[in-house]
Short mmCIF file of C-alpha atoms and ligand atoms in Angstrom, two decimals:
data_model
loop_
_atom_site.label_atom_id
_atom_site.label_comp_id
_atom_site.label_asym_id
_atom_site.label_seq_id
_atom_site.Cartn_x
_atom_site.Cartn_y
_atom_site.Cartn_z
CA MET A 208 -1.00 -137.41 154.46
CA ALA A 209 1.90 -139.95 154.51
CA ARG A 210 2.03 -143.32 153.02
CA ILE A 211 3.25 -145.53 155.75
CA ALA A 212 4.18 -149.01 155.31
CA ILE A 213 4.34 -151.41 158.56
CA VAL A 214 6.46 -154.25 158.14
CA GLY A 215 5.31 -156.92 160.46
CA ALA A 216 1.74 -156.67 161.86
CA GLY A 217 2.11 -158.60 164.84
CA ALA A 218 1.65 -157.10 168.53
CA ILE A 219 3.74 -154.01 168.12
CA GLY A 220 3.12 -153.38 164.49
CA SER A 221 -0.77 -153.60 165.08
CA VAL A 222 -0.45 -151.29 168.02
CA LEU A 223 1.25 -148.70 165.85
CA ALA A 224 -1.40 -149.09 163.17
CA ALA A 225 -4.12 -148.64 165.93
CA LEU A 226 -2.22 -145.39 167.17
CA LEU A 227 -1.90 -143.97 163.69
CA GLN A 228 -5.46 -144.72 162.08
CA PRO A 229 -7.36 -142.30 164.55
CA THR A 230 -5.24 -139.36 163.44
CA GLU A 231 -6.85 -139.98 159.99
CA ARG A 232 -3.96 -138.32 158.31
CA HIS A 233 -2.22 -141.38 156.99
CA GLU A 234 -2.65 -144.23 154.35
CA LEU A 235 -1.66 -147.55 156.10
CA ILE A 236 0.00 -150.54 154.14
CA LEU A 237 0.42 -153.56 156.24
CA CYS A 238 3.34 -155.98 154.89
CA THR A 239 2.96 -159.21 155.86
CA ARG A 240 4.02 -162.83 155.06
CA ARG A 241 0.46 -164.27 154.80
CA PRO A 242 -2.68 -162.43 153.68
CA LEU A 243 -4.44 -160.56 156.45
CA PRO A 244 -7.88 -159.84 155.47
CA HIS A 245 -8.87 -158.08 158.84
CA LEU A 246 -7.16 -156.52 161.87
CA HIS A 247 -8.56 -155.57 165.12
CA VAL A 248 -7.02 -154.12 168.18
CA ASP A 249 -8.32 -153.91 171.57
CA THR A 250 -6.71 -150.86 173.19
CA PRO A 251 -7.06 -149.81 176.88
CA GLU A 252 -9.49 -147.14 175.66
CA SER A 253 -11.36 -148.71 172.57
CA SER A 254 -11.67 -151.56 170.05
CA ILE A 255 -10.28 -150.30 166.52
CA ASP A 256 -10.76 -151.96 163.15
CA ILE A 257 -7.58 -151.00 161.10
CA ARG A 258 -8.40 -149.64 157.73
CA TYR A 259 -5.27 -150.78 155.43
CA ALA A 260 -3.92 -152.10 152.15
CA ASN A 261 -2.17 -155.48 152.51
CA LEU A 262 0.65 -156.69 150.80
CA THR A 263 2.32 -159.95 150.88
CA THR A 264 5.05 -159.81 148.11
CA PRO A 265 7.88 -157.37 148.48
CA SER A 266 8.38 -156.88 144.61
CA GLN A 267 4.65 -155.62 144.25
CA ALA A 268 5.36 -152.76 146.68
CA ASP A 269 5.43 -149.07 145.66
CA ALA A 270 7.48 -146.52 147.20
CA VAL A 271 6.21 -145.06 150.31
CA ASP A 272 6.90 -142.05 152.57
CA TRP A 273 7.86 -144.03 155.80
CA VAL A 274 8.62 -147.61 156.56
CA LEU A 275 7.97 -148.84 160.24
CA VAL A 276 9.48 -152.25 160.93
CA ALA A 277 8.09 -154.21 163.87
CA THR A 278 9.27 -157.76 163.19
CA LYS A 279 11.20 -159.63 165.82
CA THR A 280 15.13 -158.72 165.78
CA TYR A 281 15.81 -162.08 164.13
CA ASP A 282 13.51 -161.35 161.23
CA ALA A 283 15.42 -158.32 159.93
CA PRO A 284 16.66 -160.11 156.77
CA GLY A 285 13.00 -160.62 155.89
CA ALA A 286 12.25 -157.02 156.50
CA GLY A 287 15.15 -156.01 154.73
CA THR A 288 13.60 -157.37 151.49
CA TRP A 289 10.56 -155.25 152.07
CA ILE A 290 12.85 -152.35 152.66
CA GLU A 291 14.51 -152.55 149.40
CA HIS A 292 11.27 -152.06 147.48
CA LEU A 293 9.46 -149.67 149.75
CA CYS A 294 12.43 -147.48 150.08
CA ARG A 295 12.95 -147.12 146.30
CA GLN A 296 12.57 -143.15 146.77
CA GLY A 297 14.83 -142.71 149.91
CA ALA A 298 12.03 -143.30 152.71
CA PRO A 299 13.26 -143.35 156.03
CA VAL A 300 13.11 -146.62 158.23
CA ALA A 301 11.94 -146.47 162.01
CA VAL A 302 13.01 -149.63 163.51
CA ILE A 303 10.63 -150.33 166.55
CA GLN A 304 12.36 -153.20 168.24
CA ASN A 305 14.13 -154.05 171.38
CA GLY A 306 17.70 -154.15 171.94
CA VAL A 307 20.29 -151.46 171.18
CA GLU A 308 21.63 -152.42 167.63
CA HIS A 309 18.73 -151.11 165.59
CA ARG A 310 20.93 -149.32 163.16
CA GLU A 311 23.60 -152.05 162.94
CA ARG A 312 20.85 -154.59 162.18
CA PHE A 313 19.16 -152.64 159.24
CA ALA A 314 22.55 -151.17 157.80
CA PRO A 315 22.79 -153.85 155.20
CA TYR A 316 19.15 -152.65 153.86
CA VAL A 317 19.02 -148.94 154.25
CA ARG A 318 21.57 -146.00 154.65
CA MET A 319 22.54 -145.54 158.34
CA GLU A 320 21.45 -142.00 158.35
CA LYS A 321 17.91 -142.86 157.22
CA ILE A 322 17.38 -145.31 160.20
CA VAL A 323 15.32 -144.14 163.10
CA PRO A 324 15.75 -146.27 166.06
CA VAL A 325 12.88 -146.55 168.36
CA ILE A 326 12.17 -148.20 171.75
CA ILE A 327 8.62 -148.81 172.71
CA ASP A 328 7.12 -149.84 176.00
CA CYS A 329 3.90 -151.33 175.45
CA PRO A 330 2.44 -154.71 176.88
CA ALA A 331 0.67 -156.19 173.93
CA GLU A 332 0.14 -159.69 172.59
CA ARG A 333 -1.59 -161.45 169.44
CA ARG A 334 -4.83 -163.09 170.48
CA SER A 335 -4.96 -164.29 166.79
CA PRO A 336 -3.45 -163.21 163.80
CA GLU A 337 -6.24 -160.80 163.01
CA ARG A 338 -6.82 -159.93 166.66
CA VAL A 339 -4.20 -157.91 169.11
CA HIS A 340 -4.69 -156.92 172.67
CA GLN A 341 -2.87 -153.79 173.78
CA ARG A 342 -2.85 -154.18 177.69
CA GLY A 343 -1.36 -150.65 178.53
CA PRO A 344 -0.26 -147.25 177.06
CA ALA A 345 2.22 -147.01 174.30
CA GLU A 346 5.33 -145.20 175.22
CA LEU A 347 7.86 -144.34 172.37
CA PHE A 348 11.45 -143.25 172.96
CA ILE A 349 13.15 -141.58 169.96
CA GLN A 350 16.38 -139.83 169.16
CA ALA A 351 15.45 -136.05 169.29
CA ASP A 352 17.15 -135.26 165.83
CA VAL A 353 15.48 -134.35 162.48
CA LEU A 354 14.33 -137.87 161.50
CA GLY A 355 13.33 -138.61 165.06
CA HIS A 356 11.01 -135.43 165.18
CA ALA A 357 9.49 -136.20 161.67
CA PHE A 358 8.62 -139.83 163.03
CA ALA A 359 7.17 -138.45 166.08
CA ALA A 360 4.86 -135.90 164.22
CA LEU A 361 3.39 -138.95 162.50
CA PHE A 362 1.70 -139.48 165.95
CA ASP A 363 0.63 -136.01 166.23
CA GLY A 364 -3.04 -136.35 167.63
CA SER A 365 -2.56 -139.97 168.57
CA ALA A 366 -2.71 -141.61 172.16
CA ALA A 367 1.22 -142.52 171.69
CA GLN A 368 3.23 -141.04 174.77
CA ILE A 369 6.25 -139.81 172.91
CA THR A 370 9.77 -139.14 174.65
CA LEU A 371 12.26 -137.27 172.28
CA THR A 372 15.67 -137.73 174.05
CA ALA A 373 18.73 -136.39 173.52
CA ASP A 374 20.40 -139.46 174.95
CA PHE A 375 18.76 -142.37 173.09
CA LEU A 376 21.87 -144.62 173.80
CA SER A 377 20.88 -144.50 177.52
CA ALA A 378 17.19 -145.23 176.90
CA ALA A 379 17.86 -148.24 174.84
CA TRP A 380 20.51 -149.55 177.44
CA ARG A 381 17.90 -148.81 180.03
CA LYS A 382 15.39 -150.81 178.28
CA LEU A 383 18.00 -153.70 177.85
CA CYS A 384 18.59 -153.74 181.51
CA ILE A 385 14.95 -154.23 182.01
CA ASN A 386 14.97 -156.93 179.50
CA SER A 387 18.08 -158.54 180.81
CA ALA A 388 16.19 -159.66 184.00
CA GLY A 389 13.55 -161.34 181.82
CA SER A 390 16.01 -163.84 180.49
CA ILE A 391 15.85 -165.33 184.10
CA SER A 392 12.18 -166.25 184.08
CA ALA A 393 12.67 -167.46 180.16
CA MET A 394 15.23 -169.85 181.51
CA LEU A 395 13.30 -171.13 184.42
CA GLY A 396 10.20 -171.36 182.12
CA LYS A 397 8.24 -169.70 184.81
CA PRO A 398 6.43 -166.12 185.14
CA ALA A 399 7.22 -163.06 187.33
CA GLY A 400 6.49 -164.80 190.62
CA VAL A 401 10.03 -166.43 190.42
CA PHE A 402 11.59 -162.86 191.27
CA LEU A 403 9.98 -162.97 194.74
CA ASP A 404 12.53 -165.81 195.68
CA GLU A 405 15.36 -164.20 197.50
CA THR A 406 18.12 -166.17 195.81
CA ILE A 407 16.59 -165.69 192.20
CA GLY A 408 16.22 -161.81 193.29
CA LYS A 409 20.13 -161.63 194.27
CA GLU A 410 20.89 -163.30 190.98
CA THR A 411 18.77 -161.00 189.04
CA LEU A 412 20.46 -157.95 190.37
CA GLU A 413 23.70 -159.44 189.17
CA VAL A 414 22.48 -160.13 185.80
CA VAL A 415 21.22 -156.38 185.45
CA ARG A 416 24.32 -155.06 187.18
CA GLU A 417 26.36 -156.91 184.21
CA CYS A 418 24.32 -155.29 181.66
CA ALA A 419 24.38 -151.84 183.16
CA ALA A 420 28.20 -152.04 183.49
CA VAL A 421 28.54 -152.91 179.76
CA GLY A 422 26.03 -150.14 178.87
CA ARG A 423 28.22 -147.68 180.85
CA SER A 424 31.36 -148.86 179.00
CA VAL A 425 29.80 -147.92 175.66
CA GLY A 426 28.60 -144.38 177.09
CA ALA A 427 25.02 -145.01 178.39
CA ILE A 428 24.16 -143.15 181.73
CA LEU A 429 22.53 -145.48 183.99
CA ASP A 430 21.52 -144.92 187.53
CA GLU A 431 23.41 -146.95 190.35
CA ASP A 432 20.12 -148.03 191.63
CA LEU A 433 18.78 -149.23 188.27
CA PRO A 434 19.24 -153.09 189.15
CA GLN A 435 17.23 -152.68 192.32
CA LYS A 436 14.49 -150.84 190.54
CA VAL A 437 14.31 -153.32 187.81
CA LEU A 438 13.94 -156.10 190.35
CA ASN A 439 11.26 -154.14 192.28
CA GLN A 440 9.37 -153.85 188.89
CA TYR A 441 9.50 -157.58 188.14
CA ARG A 442 8.57 -158.19 191.91
CA ASN A 443 5.53 -155.65 191.37
CA PHE A 444 4.15 -157.45 188.36
CA PRO A 445 1.34 -159.82 188.84
CA VAL A 446 2.85 -163.25 189.56
CA ASP A 447 1.55 -164.95 186.49
CA SER A 448 2.92 -162.13 184.18
CA VAL A 449 5.08 -163.60 181.34
CA ASN A 450 7.65 -161.47 179.42
CA SER A 451 7.96 -161.74 175.72
CA LEU A 452 11.05 -163.96 175.74
CA LEU A 453 9.19 -166.42 177.97
CA ALA A 454 6.27 -166.22 175.91
CA ASP A 455 8.24 -167.00 172.87
CA ARG A 456 10.01 -169.95 174.58
CA LEU A 457 6.34 -171.34 175.91
CA ALA A 458 4.88 -171.13 172.40
CA GLY A 459 7.85 -172.85 170.98
CA ARG A 460 8.92 -169.80 168.80
CA PRO A 461 12.35 -168.55 168.23
CA MET A 462 13.64 -166.26 171.05
CA GLU A 463 15.27 -162.82 170.59
CA THR A 464 18.37 -164.23 172.72
CA ASP A 465 20.87 -162.61 170.41
CA ALA A 466 19.29 -158.97 170.62
CA ARG A 467 18.48 -159.38 174.44
CA ILE A 468 21.56 -161.37 175.90
CA GLY A 469 23.93 -161.88 173.14
CA THR A 470 24.45 -158.16 172.70
CA ILE A 471 25.60 -157.65 176.49
CA VAL A 472 27.99 -160.77 175.99
CA ARG A 473 29.56 -159.28 172.87
CA TYR A 474 29.72 -155.74 173.92
CA GLY A 475 31.23 -156.73 177.33
CA ARG A 476 33.87 -158.94 175.50
CA GLN A 477 34.75 -155.74 173.26
CA HIS A 478 34.94 -153.52 176.27
CA ASN A 479 36.60 -155.92 178.77
CA VAL A 480 33.65 -156.15 181.04
CA PRO A 481 32.97 -159.57 182.73
CA THR A 482 29.34 -160.71 182.03
CA PRO A 483 29.57 -164.36 183.50
CA ARG A 484 25.84 -164.67 184.47
CA ASN A 485 24.52 -163.43 180.89
CA SER A 486 27.01 -165.56 179.13
CA LEU A 487 25.39 -168.73 181.18
CA LEU A 488 22.11 -167.48 180.20
CA LEU A 489 22.78 -166.97 176.74
CA ALA A 490 24.46 -170.53 176.30
CA LEU A 491 21.68 -172.04 178.12
CA LEU A 492 18.72 -170.54 176.33
CA GLU A 493 20.34 -171.04 172.97
CA ALA A 494 20.83 -174.68 173.87
CA ILE A 495 17.11 -174.81 174.30
N1 LIG B 76 4.78 -157.51 172.42
C1 LIG B 76 5.13 -156.56 173.32
O1 LIG B 76 4.68 -156.45 174.29
C2 LIG B 76 6.59 -155.63 173.05
C3 LIG B 76 6.83 -154.67 173.82
C4 LIG B 76 7.98 -153.79 173.67
C5 LIG B 76 8.67 -154.24 172.54
N2 LIG B 76 8.49 -155.28 171.72
C6 LIG B 76 9.63 -155.50 170.82
O2 LIG B 76 8.85 -155.33 169.45
C7 LIG B 76 9.30 -156.16 168.43
C8 LIG B 76 8.20 -156.69 167.89
O3 LIG B 76 7.60 -157.62 168.77
P1 LIG B 76 6.08 -158.22 168.79
O4 LIG B 76 5.71 -158.60 169.96
O5 LIG B 76 5.16 -157.27 167.89
O6 LIG B 76 6.54 -159.55 167.79
P2 LIG B 76 5.28 -160.44 167.11
O7 LIG B 76 4.03 -160.26 167.65
O8 LIG B 76 5.77 -161.72 166.99
O9 LIG B 76 5.11 -159.81 165.70
C9 LIG B 76 6.21 -159.70 164.67
C10 LIG B 76 5.59 -159.87 163.21
O10 LIG B 76 6.41 -159.69 162.28
C11 LIG B 76 6.13 -160.59 161.11
N3 LIG B 76 7.11 -160.84 160.20
C12 LIG B 76 8.36 -161.56 160.51
N4 LIG B 76 8.93 -161.55 159.21
C13 LIG B 76 8.36 -160.91 158.25
C14 LIG B 76 8.58 -160.48 157.07
N5 LIG B 76 9.65 -161.02 156.46
N6 LIG B 76 7.49 -159.79 156.36
C15 LIG B 76 6.33 -159.38 157.05
N7 LIG B 76 6.08 -159.65 158.21
C16 LIG B 76 7.08 -160.25 159.10
C17 LIG B 76 5.62 -161.67 161.69
O11 LIG B 76 4.70 -162.29 160.78
P3 LIG B 76 4.10 -164.01 161.01
O12 LIG B 76 2.65 -163.63 161.69
O13 LIG B 76 4.08 -164.52 159.86
O14 LIG B 76 5.18 -164.63 162.20
C18 LIG B 76 4.66 -161.13 163.05
O15 LIG B 76 3.34 -160.67 162.65
C19 LIG B 76 10.24 -156.90 169.18
O16 LIG B 76 11.56 -156.60 169.06
C20 LIG B 76 9.91 -156.98 170.59
O17 LIG B 76 10.97 -157.35 171.50
C21 LIG B 76 7.52 -155.93 171.91
#
């Protein structure tokens, strides 16, 4: 039995709770900004009422065995306040977010070697603060080291599809390449149907090529045909499907522009890899 605190009970935090609960091996503590009296997750297989303790004040939090952070990347400072209290006895922190800077983002709040970076593939959205819809399976990519294995073991007996990889860097940059294409539809304010346009398709390939070139410059191993595969993937989505950057823009929420585009531009600058299209997308989306 592990005491597991989930910081951020949005779409992904709720999916993680819905994966862990059926194992019946853990005590779940949901750390939220507002009281959350009920939480219900509709998964592809079933409907799950989550059983949990709810905390809204970091200073009231006792030490736990694991902290799972599932806030948006730009909410790291708020999550850091929870970590300070929850990790009093040295608990590890799994960061389940997009981007490639999981460790750097949380280094101000917890020792680097206690951080487990996790990439999740899982289409999910909040229907209301108390109800989350998980539209497909949840696949987690984790570095195959001691803490990575320990984190994966929390999900033994769950529906999570876990990939422990010796090359997490490449897994994270591969996901960033997929996300980089999404910034075009966020910029246009239009769902996946825009990728069927020939000119947009060509520009998308260039945006993803820039991201892949930057990833390779920092050591990621990415197939040459990855940009084409990413474009094909977006072209195969239903024409009305909305990626999370676009969803945030349409809802008037902040966007994860820094973690998803800023990173490409910054690392590109550091490693002398030109990123003109990503730089333009970053400037335009930040101006919005
Ligand atoms: N959704 C997807 O399909 C998906 C798929 C793959 C990866 N991801 C990645 O997963 C990460 C989480 O995304 P998401 O879609 O789950 O976001 P989300 O639905 O917006 O959930 C984020 C949650 O964090 C909470 N939060 C923010 N600051 C907090 C604080 N200081 N204390 C406690 N809770 C706090 C928010 O609370 P409020 O309710 O108060 O705002 C919200 O409930 C992102 O990096 C995203 O890119 C998402």
